[in-house]
Structure formats: structure tokens, C-alpha cells
CSV table of C-alpha atoms in Angstrom, one decimal:
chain,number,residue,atom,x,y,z
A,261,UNK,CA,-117.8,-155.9,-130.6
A,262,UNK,CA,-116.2,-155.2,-127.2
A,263,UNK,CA,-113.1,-153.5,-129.4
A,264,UNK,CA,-115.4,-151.9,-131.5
A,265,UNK,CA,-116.9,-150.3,-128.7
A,266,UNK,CA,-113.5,-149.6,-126.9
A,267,UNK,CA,-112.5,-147.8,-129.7
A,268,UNK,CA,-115.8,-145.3,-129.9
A,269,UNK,CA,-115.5,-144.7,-126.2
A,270,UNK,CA,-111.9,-143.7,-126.5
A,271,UNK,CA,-111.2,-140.3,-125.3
A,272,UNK,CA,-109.7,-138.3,-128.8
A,273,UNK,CA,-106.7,-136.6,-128.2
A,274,UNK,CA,-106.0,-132.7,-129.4
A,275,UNK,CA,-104.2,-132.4,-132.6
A,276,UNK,CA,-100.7,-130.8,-131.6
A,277,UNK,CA,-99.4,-128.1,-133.2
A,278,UNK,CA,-95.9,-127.8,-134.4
A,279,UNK,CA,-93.8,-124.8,-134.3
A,280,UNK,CA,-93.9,-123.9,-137.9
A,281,UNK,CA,-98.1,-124.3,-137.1
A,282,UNK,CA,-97.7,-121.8,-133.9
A,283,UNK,CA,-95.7,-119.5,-136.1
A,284,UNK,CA,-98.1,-119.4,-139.1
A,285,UNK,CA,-100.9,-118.8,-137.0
A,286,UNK,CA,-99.2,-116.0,-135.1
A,287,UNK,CA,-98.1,-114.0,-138.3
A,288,UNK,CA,-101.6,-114.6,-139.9
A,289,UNK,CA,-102.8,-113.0,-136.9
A,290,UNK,CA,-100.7,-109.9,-137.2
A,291,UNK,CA,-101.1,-109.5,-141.3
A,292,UNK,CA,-104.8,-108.9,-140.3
A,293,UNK,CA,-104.1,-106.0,-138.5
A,294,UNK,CA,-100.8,-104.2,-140.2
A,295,UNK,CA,-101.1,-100.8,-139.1
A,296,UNK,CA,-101.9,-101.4,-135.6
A,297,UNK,CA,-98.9,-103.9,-135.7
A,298,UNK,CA,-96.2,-101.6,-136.9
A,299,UNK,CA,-97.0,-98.8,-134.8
A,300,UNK,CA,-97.1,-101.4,-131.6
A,301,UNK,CA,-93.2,-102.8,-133.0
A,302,UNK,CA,-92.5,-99.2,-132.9
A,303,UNK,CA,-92.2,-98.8,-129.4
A,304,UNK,CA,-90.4,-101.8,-128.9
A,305,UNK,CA,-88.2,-100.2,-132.4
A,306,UNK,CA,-87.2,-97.4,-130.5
A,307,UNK,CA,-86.5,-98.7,-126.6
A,308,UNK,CA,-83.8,-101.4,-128.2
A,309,UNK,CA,-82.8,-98.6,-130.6
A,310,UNK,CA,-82.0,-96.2,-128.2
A,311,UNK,CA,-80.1,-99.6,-125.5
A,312,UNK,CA,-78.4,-100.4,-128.8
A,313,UNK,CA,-76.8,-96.7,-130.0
A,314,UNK,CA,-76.5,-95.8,-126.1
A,315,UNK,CA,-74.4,-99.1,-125.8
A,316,UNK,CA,-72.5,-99.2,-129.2
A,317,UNK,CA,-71.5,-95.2,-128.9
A,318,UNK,CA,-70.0,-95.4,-125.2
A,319,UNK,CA,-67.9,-98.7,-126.8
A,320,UNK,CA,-67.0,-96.6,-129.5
A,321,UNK,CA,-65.8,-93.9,-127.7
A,322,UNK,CA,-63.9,-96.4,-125.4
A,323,UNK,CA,-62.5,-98.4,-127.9
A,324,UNK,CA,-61.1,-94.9,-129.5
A,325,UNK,CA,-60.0,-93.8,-126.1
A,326,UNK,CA,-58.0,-97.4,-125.3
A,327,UNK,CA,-56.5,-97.2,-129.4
A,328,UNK,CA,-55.6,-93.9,-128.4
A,329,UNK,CA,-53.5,-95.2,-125.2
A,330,UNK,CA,-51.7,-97.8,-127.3
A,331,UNK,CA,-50.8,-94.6,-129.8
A,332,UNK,CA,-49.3,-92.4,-127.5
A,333,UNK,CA,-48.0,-95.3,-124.8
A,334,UNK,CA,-48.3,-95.0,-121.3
A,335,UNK,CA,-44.8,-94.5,-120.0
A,336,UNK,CA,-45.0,-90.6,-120.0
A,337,UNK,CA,-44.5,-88.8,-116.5
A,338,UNK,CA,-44.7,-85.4,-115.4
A,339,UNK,CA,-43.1,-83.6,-112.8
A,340,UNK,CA,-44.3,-80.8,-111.1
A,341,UNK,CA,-43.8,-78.3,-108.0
A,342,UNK,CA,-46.0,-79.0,-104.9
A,343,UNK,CA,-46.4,-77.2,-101.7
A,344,UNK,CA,-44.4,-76.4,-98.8
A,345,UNK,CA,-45.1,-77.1,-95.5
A,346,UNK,CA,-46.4,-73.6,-94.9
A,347,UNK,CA,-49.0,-74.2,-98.0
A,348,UNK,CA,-47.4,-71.7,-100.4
A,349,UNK,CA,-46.1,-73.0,-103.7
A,350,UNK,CA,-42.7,-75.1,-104.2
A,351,UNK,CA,-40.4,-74.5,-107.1
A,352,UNK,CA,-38.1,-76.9,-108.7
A,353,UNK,CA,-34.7,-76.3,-108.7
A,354,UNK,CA,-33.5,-74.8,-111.5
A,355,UNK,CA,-31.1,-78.0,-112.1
A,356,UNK,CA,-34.0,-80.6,-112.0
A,357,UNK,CA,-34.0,-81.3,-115.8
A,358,UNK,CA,-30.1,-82.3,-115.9
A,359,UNK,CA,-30.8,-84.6,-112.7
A,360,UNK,CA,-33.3,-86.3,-114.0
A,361,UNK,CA,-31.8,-87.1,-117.5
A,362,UNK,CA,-29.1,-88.5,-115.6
A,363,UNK,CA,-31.5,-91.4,-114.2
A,364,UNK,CA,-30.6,-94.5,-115.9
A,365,UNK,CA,-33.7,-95.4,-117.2
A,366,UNK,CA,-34.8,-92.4,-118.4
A,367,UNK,CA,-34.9,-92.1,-122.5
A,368,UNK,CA,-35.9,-88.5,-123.0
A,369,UNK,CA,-36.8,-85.6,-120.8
A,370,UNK,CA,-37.6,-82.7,-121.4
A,371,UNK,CA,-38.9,-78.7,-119.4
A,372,UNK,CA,-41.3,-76.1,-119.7
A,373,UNK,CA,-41.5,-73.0,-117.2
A,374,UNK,CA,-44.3,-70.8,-117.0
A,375,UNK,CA,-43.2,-67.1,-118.0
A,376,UNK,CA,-44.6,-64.0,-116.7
A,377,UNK,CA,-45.8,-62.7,-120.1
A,378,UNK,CA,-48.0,-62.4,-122.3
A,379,UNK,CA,-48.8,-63.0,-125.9
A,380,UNK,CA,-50.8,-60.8,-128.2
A,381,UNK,CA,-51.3,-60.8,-132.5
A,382,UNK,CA,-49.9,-56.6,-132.1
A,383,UNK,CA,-49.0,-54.2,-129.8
A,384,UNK,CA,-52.7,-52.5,-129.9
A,385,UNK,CA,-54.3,-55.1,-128.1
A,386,UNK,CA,-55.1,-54.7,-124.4
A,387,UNK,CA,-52.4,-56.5,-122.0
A,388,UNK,CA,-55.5,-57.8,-120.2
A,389,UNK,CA,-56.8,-60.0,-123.1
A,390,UNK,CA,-54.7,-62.4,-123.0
A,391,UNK,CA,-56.8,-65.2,-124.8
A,392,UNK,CA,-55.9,-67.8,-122.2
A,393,UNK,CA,-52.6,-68.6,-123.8
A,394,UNK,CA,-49.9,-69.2,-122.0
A,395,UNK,CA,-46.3,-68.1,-122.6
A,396,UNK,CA,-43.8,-70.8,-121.8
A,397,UNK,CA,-39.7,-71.1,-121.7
A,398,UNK,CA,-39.0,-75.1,-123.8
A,399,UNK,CA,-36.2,-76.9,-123.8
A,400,UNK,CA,-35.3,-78.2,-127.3
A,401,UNK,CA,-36.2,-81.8,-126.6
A,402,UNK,CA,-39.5,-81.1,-125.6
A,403,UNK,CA,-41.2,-82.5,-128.8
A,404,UNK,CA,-39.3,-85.4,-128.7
A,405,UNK,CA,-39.9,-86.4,-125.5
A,406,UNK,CA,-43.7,-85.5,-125.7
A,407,UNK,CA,-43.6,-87.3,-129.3
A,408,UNK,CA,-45.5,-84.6,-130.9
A,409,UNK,CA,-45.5,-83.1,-134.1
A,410,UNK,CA,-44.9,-79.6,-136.3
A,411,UNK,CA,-47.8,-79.2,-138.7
A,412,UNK,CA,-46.5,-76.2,-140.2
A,413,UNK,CA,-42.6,-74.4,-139.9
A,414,UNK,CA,-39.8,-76.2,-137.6
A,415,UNK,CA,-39.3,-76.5,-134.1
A,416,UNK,CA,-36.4,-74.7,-131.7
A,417,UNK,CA,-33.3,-75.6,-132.5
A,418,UNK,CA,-30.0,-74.3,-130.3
A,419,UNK,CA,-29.5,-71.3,-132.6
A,420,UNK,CA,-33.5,-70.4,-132.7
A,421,UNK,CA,-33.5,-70.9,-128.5
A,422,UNK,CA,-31.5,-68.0,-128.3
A,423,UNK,CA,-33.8,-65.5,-130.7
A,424,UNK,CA,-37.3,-64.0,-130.5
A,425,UNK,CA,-38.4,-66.7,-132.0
A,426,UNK,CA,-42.1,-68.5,-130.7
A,427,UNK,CA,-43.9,-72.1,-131.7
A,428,UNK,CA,-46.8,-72.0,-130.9
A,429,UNK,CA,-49.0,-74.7,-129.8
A,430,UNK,CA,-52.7,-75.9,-132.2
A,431,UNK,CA,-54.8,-74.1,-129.8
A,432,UNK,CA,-53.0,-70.9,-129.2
A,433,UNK,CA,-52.5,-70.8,-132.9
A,434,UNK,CA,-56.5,-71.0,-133.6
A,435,UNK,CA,-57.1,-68.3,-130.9
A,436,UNK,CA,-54.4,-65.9,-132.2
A,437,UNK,CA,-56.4,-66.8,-135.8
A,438,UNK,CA,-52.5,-68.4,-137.3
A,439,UNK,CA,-52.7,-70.5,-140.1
A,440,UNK,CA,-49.2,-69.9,-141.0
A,441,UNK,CA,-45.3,-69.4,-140.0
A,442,UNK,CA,-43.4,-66.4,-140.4
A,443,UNK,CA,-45.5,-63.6,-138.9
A,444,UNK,CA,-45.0,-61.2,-135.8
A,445,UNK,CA,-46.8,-61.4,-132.4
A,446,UNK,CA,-46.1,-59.4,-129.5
A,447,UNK,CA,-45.0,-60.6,-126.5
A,448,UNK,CA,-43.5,-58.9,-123.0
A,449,UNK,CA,-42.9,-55.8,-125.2
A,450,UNK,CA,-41.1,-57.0,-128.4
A,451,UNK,CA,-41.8,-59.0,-131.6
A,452,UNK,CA,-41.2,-62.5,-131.9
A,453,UNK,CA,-41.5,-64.4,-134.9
A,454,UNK,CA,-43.6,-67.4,-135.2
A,455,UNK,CA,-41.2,-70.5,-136.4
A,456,UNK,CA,-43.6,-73.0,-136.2
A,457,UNK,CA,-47.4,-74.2,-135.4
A,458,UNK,CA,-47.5,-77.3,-133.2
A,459,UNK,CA,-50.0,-80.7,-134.0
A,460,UNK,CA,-52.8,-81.8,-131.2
A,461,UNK,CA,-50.9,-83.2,-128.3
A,462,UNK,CA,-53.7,-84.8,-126.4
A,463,UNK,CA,-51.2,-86.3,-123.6
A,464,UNK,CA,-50.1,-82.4,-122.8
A,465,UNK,CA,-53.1,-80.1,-123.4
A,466,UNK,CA,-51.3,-77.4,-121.6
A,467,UNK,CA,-48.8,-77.4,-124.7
A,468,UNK,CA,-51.8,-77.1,-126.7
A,469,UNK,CA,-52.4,-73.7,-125.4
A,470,UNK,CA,-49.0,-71.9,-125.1
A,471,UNK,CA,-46.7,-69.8,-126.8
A,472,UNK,CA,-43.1,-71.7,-126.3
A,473,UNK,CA,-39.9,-70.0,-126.9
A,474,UNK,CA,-36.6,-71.4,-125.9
A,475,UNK,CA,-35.2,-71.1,-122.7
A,476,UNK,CA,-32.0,-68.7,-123.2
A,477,UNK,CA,-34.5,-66.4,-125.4
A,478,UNK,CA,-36.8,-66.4,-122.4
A,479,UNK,CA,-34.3,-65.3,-119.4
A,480,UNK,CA,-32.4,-62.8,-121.6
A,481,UNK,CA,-35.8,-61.3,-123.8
A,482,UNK,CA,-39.0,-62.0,-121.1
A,483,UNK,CA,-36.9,-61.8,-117.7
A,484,UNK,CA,-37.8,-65.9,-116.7
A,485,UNK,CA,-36.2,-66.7,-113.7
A,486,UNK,CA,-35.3,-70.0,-115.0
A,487,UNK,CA,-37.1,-72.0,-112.6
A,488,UNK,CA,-38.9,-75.1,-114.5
A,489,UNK,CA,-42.6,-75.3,-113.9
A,490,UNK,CA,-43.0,-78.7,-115.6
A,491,UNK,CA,-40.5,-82.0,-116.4
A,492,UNK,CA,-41.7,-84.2,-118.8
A,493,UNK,CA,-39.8,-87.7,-118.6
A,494,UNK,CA,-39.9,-90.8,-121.5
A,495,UNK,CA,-38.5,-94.1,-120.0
A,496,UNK,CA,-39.4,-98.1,-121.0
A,497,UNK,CA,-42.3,-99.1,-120.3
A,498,UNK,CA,-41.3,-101.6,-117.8
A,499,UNK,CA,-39.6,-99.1,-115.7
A,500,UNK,CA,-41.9,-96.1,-115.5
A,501,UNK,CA,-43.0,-97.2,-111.8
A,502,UNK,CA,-39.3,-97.4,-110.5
A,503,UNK,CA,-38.6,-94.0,-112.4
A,504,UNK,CA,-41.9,-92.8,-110.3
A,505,UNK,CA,-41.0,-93.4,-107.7
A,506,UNK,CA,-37.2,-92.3,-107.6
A,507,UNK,CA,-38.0,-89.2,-109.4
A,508,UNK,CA,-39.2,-86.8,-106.4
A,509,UNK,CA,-35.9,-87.6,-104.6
A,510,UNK,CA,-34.1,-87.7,-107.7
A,511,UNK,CA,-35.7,-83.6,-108.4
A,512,UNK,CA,-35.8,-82.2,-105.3
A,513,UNK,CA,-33.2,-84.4,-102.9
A,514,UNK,CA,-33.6,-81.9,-99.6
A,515,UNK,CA,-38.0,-81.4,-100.3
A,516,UNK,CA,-38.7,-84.6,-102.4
A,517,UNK,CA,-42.5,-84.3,-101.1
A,518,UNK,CA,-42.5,-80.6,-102.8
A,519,UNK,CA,-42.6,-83.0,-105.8
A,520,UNK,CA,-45.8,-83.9,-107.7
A,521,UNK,CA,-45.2,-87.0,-109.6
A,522,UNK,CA,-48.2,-87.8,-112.1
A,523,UNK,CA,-49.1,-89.7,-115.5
A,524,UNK,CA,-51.2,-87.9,-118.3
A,525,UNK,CA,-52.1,-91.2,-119.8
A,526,UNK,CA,-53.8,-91.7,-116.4
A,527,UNK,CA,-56.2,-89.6,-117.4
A,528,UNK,CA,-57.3,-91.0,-120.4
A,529,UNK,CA,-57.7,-94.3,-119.6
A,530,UNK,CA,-59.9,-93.2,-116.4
A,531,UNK,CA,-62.3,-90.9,-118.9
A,532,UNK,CA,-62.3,-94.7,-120.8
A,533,UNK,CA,-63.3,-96.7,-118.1
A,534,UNK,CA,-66.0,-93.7,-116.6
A,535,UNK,CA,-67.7,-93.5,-120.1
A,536,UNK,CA,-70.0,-95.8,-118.8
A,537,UNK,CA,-71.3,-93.8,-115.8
A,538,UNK,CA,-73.2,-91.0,-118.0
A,539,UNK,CA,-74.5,-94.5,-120.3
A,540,UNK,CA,-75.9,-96.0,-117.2
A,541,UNK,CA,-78.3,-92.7,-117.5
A,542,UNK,CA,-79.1,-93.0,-120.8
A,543,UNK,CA,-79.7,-96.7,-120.6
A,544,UNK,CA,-82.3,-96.0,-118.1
A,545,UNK,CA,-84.1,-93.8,-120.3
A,546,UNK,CA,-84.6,-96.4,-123.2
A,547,UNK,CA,-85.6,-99.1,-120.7
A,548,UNK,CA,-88.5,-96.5,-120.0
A,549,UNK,CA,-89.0,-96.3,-123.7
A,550,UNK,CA,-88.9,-100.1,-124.1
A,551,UNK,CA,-91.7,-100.8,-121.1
A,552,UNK,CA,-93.7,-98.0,-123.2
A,553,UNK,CA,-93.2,-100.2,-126.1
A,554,UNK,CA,-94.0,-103.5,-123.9
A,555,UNK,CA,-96.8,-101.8,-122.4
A,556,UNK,CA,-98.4,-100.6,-126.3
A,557,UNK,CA,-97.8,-104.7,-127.2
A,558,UNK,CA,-100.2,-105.9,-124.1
A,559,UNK,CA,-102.5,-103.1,-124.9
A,560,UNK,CA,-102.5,-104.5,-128.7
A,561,UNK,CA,-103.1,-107.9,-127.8
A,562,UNK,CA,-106.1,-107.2,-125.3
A,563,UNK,CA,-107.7,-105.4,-127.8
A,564,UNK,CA,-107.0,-108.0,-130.2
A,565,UNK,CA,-108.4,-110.9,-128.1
A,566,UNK,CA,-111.9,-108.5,-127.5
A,567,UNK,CA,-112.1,-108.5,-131.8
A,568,UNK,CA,-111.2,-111.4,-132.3
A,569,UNK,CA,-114.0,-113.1,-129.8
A,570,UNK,CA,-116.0,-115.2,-132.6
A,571,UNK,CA,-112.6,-116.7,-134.2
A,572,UNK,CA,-111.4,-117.8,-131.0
A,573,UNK,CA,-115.1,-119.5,-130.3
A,574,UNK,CA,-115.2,-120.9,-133.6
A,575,UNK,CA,-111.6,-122.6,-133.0
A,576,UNK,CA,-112.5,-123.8,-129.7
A,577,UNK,CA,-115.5,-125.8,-131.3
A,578,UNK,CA,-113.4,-127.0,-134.0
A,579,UNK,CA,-111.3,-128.7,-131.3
A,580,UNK,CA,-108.4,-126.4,-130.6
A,581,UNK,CA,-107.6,-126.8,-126.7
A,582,UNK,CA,-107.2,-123.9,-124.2
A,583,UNK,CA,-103.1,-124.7,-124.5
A,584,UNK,CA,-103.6,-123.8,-128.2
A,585,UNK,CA,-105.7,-120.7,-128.3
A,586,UNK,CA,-103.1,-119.8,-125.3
A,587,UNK,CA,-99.9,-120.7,-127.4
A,588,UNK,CA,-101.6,-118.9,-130.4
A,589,UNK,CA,-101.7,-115.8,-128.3
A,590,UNK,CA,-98.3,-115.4,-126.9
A,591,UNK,CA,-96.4,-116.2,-130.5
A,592,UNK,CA,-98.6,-113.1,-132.0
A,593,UNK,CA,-97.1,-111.2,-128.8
A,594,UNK,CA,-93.7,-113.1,-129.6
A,595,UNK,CA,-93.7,-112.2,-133.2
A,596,UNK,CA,-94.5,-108.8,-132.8
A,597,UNK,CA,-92.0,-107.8,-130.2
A,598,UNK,CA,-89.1,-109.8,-132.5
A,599,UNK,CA,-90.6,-107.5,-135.4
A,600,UNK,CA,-89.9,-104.7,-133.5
A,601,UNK,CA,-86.6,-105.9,-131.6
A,602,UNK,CA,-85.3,-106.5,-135.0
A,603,UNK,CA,-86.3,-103.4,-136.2
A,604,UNK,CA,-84.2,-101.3,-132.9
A,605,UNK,CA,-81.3,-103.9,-132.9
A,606,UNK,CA,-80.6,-102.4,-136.9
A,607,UNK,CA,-81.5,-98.6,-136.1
A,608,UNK,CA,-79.3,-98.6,-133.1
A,609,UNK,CA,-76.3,-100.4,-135.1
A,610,UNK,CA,-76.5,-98.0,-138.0
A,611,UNK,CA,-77.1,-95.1,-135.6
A,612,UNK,CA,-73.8,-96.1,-133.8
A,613,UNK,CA,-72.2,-96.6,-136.8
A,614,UNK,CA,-73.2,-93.3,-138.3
A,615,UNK,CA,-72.4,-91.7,-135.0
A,616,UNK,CA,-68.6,-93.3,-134.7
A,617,UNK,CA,-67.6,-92.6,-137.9
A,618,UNK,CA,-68.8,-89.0,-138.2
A,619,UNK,CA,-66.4,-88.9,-135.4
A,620,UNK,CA,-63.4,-90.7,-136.9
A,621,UNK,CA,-63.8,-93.3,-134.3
A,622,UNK,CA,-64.2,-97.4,-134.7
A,623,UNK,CA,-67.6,-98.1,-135.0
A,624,UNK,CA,-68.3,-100.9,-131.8
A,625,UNK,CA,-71.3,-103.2,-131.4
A,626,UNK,CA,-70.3,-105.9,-128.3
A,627,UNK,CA,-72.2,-108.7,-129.0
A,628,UNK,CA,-73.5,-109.1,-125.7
A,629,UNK,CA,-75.5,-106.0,-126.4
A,630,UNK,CA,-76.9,-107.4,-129.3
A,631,UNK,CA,-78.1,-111.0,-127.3
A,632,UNK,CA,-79.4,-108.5,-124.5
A,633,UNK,CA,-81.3,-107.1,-127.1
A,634,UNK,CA,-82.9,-110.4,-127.9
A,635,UNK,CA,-83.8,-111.6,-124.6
A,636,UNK,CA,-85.2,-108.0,-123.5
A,637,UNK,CA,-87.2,-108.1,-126.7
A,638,UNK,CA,-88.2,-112.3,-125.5
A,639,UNK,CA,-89.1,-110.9,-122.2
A,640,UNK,CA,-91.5,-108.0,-123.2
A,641,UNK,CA,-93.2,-110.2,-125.5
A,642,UNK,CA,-93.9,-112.9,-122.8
A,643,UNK,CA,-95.0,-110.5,-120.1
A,644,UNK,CA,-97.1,-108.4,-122.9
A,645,UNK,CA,-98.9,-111.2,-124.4
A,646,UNK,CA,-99.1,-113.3,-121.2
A,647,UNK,CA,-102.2,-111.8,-119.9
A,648,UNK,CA,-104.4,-111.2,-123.4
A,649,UNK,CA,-103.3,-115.2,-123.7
A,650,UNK,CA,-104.8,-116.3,-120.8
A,651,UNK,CA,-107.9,-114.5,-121.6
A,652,UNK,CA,-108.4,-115.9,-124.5
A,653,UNK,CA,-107.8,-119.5,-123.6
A,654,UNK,CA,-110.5,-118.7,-120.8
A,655,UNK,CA,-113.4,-117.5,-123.4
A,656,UNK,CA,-116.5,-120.7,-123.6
A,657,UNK,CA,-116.7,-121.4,-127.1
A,658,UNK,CA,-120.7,-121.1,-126.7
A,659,UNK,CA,-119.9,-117.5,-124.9
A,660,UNK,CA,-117.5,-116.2,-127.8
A,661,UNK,CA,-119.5,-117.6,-130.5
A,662,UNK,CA,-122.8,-115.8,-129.6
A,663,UNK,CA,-120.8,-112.5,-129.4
A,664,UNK,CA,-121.9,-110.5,-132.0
């Protein structure tokens, strides 16, 4: 009798629910409502969608940027006049490329010099438009040391160094509309004949944009002085530093600080590492789209917990404890801002990818911006449905139920 009585004054415990329970409940709770549920996702959708692409398209670009580097090596330097000490503007001797082919470690090497000339399709067009193309004196080892490439025609040779003969580099071709070899264009008063059209040379731009013709040619048909404007030097990779910094003394051995010393691949590998700066930006902007999103989520589930008043009463008199209505709550916020993160984390990939390839680059997800997706999407859910959980766990089930 005394057990029997023990027994009916025992305080029942809660039923728990498991996690498959807390997740069934959730998603019943958002297949009620499935238009107000995919337009709330769709805020989240687009804030990691736009994290995602921002992320995966500066990667890209690195990535293409750092492949590019490997391509085209890093042991390329330049050499260049700098300024007196009265400001005005050095010149390198006129022997500088024979001195520095004569450095041991140096491979290749090659010169350009800046002619006073300039370069028109026929003798009818103004001096003055000049198309911003340069006219430049090359030494024949210029496209070996540079590694480029001839898309169309051939490159100076000692017998073609000597003639008005002109190569003429991808850009200067486009602007002088060239598709071809063999034609005339006029320069410092005369015809030359276009031998060849030069490929992209992305770790000499100024090539790019000049008319080259060789050095003889120059100083006989354009009056060049035949003072070199530009060295370009090839050595192994483990000695470009100690050709660096031998090469100003090497040049110019009375003025070696009228000598600029510099590294095109430099360049490229700091536009790599400052993509980021212009993603921090845009980064910002989808964190504003994704607390938009966060913000339509909490706004969802308030609403949700005012509708829903009489099923929350009716579960609380069943026997479902404050935890559970709470726990109910935050997995419907949960559950909807997954939908949605989900939903970004594929548009942004497939935006990237689009993106990359349209560009010819590697397509690049990291996978850290992928887990940041998922705990950004975690995080907005919690602090979204936080608040409309609470208030639900707070409703009397006498109060709730007599709401009508």
C-alpha cells in the first residue's frame, strides 16, 4: 500500500525528444507555411551567395595570377636609367647590354631603346596621332630572353636588323587594325614592312605596345642614338638576387645609383596577394545582405509564434515542457536558415564557377569558405529564432488556448 502510494505520488517526468523528433517537428512546422518560408531562405540564399562568389572569384583570380607566375618564372629583371643627382634623367651607356651578358650567371639578355619616332598605317595620317604606340630599337635576343612568342610572321634576325623591317607587338598590332604580315606602315618618314605580329607578353606590357625594329635599322633609318632605354636579363632562379644586386655596378660602374634595378613578376604576384583588398568590400556588402536575411528569419518566426498561439497551448497541456516548445522553435529557425545557407552555398559555387571559366581561369572554392558559410548560416539561425523561442516557451497554456 505504502508503494502503491509512492508510486501515484511520484513526480512524472517529460517525455524527451530525440533529435530526429526536434527535426520532424521543425520541418512540419515550415511545410505549413511554404511560401513565407522560401521567401525568408531567400535572404539568407543570397547574403551566403553573394560571401560565397565574392570569396571563390578573388581565389580564382589568385589562383590564375600565382599559375601564371609559375608560367612565366620569376627570375626576369629589368634594367633601367634613373636620375642624376641634379634630377634630370640618366642614360645607360650605350655598352651596358655587352656588360651585362658578360655576368656569369646571366643566361640571356637582351635591350630595347626608346626611338624618337613615330608609327602610323600611311603617310596621310596626322604625326600627332600617334595611337600610344611606341617605336623601339630590339636587339635580336629579345624574344628569347622575354620567352615570348610570334603569332603570325618571324622575328628579327641579323639580316632583317639591318632593313626597314618592324614586329610589331599584340597591342600595337590591334590599334594599327593588323591582322597580318607583310604590309607597309610609316614610320620617321619611310616605309617599313611589318615581318611579324608579336603574342601577349604579360611580364613586359610595354612590348605589347611598340613597334620594334632592330637596332642597326634604327640608328641608320630613324636617327637613334643608340643609347638603351631598357635591359632585360634571364639568370637561374637561385641567382636572380646576387645578379640584382651586382647589376647597377655591373651597367653603370662610375653612376651605379643612375641604375633602376626592378622585377616585372613583382608586380604580378603583389596584384595576387592585394586581390583581396577590393573583396574585403564586397564581403561587407553581403554580410549586410545576410543580417537582412537573418533579420526576415526572426521576423518569420515572431510572426509564426503569434499564429501559431492555440498549438503551442494545446502542446503545453498535452505535457510538452517549456525546453520543448523552446527547442521546437529554434530548429524551425535552424532548418530554415540551413534551407537557405544551402541554397547560397550552391548559387555562389556555380556563380564562381560560371564566372572563372568564362574567364579561362581555375574555378576555386577554399573550403574554409564553404565551413564559414555553415557556421554564419548556424549563427543567424540561433540569434533569429532565439527570441520568437523564448516567447513561445513563455505562453500559459490556459492563456494560448483561449486565444481565438
Amino acid at each position: 500500500m505504502t508503494d502503491h502510494h509512492h508510486r501515484a505520488g511520484a513526480r512524472l517526468a517529460p517525455g524527451r525528444l530525440s533529435l530526429g523528433d526536434v527535426l520532424r517537428v521543425g520541418a512540419a512546422g515550415l511545410r505549413a507555411r511554404p511560401t513565407r518560408v522560401i521567401l525568408s531562405a531567400l535572404g539568407i540564399a543570397i547574403g551566403i551567395a553573394t560571401m560565397i562568389a565574392v570569396i571563390g572569384i578573388s581565389s580564382s583570380s589568385r589562383e590564375q595570377l600565382l599559375r601564371q607566375l609559375d608560367r612565366l618564372g620569376t627570375n626576369l629583371l629589368t634594367v633601367a636609367p634613373g636620375q642624376t643627382m641634379f634630377g634630370e634623367e640618366a642614360k645607360l651607356p650605350t655598352g651596358a647590354l655587352a656588360m651585362v651578358q658578360r655576368i656569369r650567371p646571366v643566361r640571356t639578355a637582351a635591350a630595347t631603346g626608346g626611338v624618337e619616332a613615330t608609327v602610323r598605317r600611311n603617310n596621310h595620317i596626322p604625326e600627332a596621332v600617334t595611337g600610344g604606340i611606341a617605336v623601339q630599337a630590339a636587339s635580336t635576343t629579345l624574344l628569347t630572353t622575354l620567352e615570348g612568342s610570334v603569332t603570325k610572321g618571324t622575328w628579327l634576325n641579323d639580316a632583317t636588323a639591318r632593313q626597314p623591317a618592324v614586329v610589331l607587338g599584340a597591342q600595337a598590332a590591334e590599334r594599327l587594325g593588323l591582322a597580318r604580315t607583310g604590309v607597309q606602315v610609316w614610320m620617321g618618314g619611310r616605309w617599313f614592312t611589318v615581318i611579324g605580329i608579336l603574342g601577349p607578353m604579360p611580364l613586359a606590357p610595354e612590348i605589347e605596345r611598340s613597334a620594334l625594329v632592330g637596332f642597326p635599322a634604327a640608328r641608320e633609318l630613324l636617327g637613334f642614338d643608340g643609347y638603351p632605354t631598357t635591359i632585360y636579363e634571364r639568370s637561374s632562379d637561385e641567382a636572380v638576387e646576387s645578379v640584382r644586386q651586382v647589376l647597377p655596378r655591373t651597367v653603370n660602374p662610375e653612376n651605379p645609383e643612375e641604375v633602376t634595378v626592378s622585377r616585372p613578376s613583382d608586380a604580378l604576384a603583389a596584384k595576387a596577394a592585394a586581390a583581396g583588398a577590393f573583396t574585403n568590400l564586397l564581403l561587407g556588402l553581403g554580410a549586410v545582405a545576410l543580417l537582412v536575411g537573418g533579420v526576415g528569419v526572426a521576423n518569420t518566426m515572431v510572426i509564426s509564434v503569434l499564429e501559431r498561439r492555440r498549438e503551442i497551448g494545446l502542446r503545453r497541456s498535452l505535457g510538452a515542457t517549456r525546453g520543448q516548445v523552446r527547442v521546437q522553435f529554434l530548429a524551425e529557425s535552424l532548418l530554415l536558415s540551413a534551407l537557405g545557407g544551402v541554397a547560397g552555398a550552391v548559387l555562389g559555387a556555380l556563380a564562381t564557377a560560371g564566372y572563372a571559366l568564362s574567364r579561362g581561369w581555375p574555378p576555386v572554392v577554399p573550403p574554409w569558405a564553404l565551413g564559414g558559410a555553415v557556421g554564419a548560416t548556424l549563427l543567424i539561425g540561433t540569434l533569429a529564432g532565439l527570441y520568437p523561442a523564448m516567447r513561445a516557451a513563455r505562453l500559459s497554456p490556459t492563456v494560448a488556448l483561449a486565444t481565438t
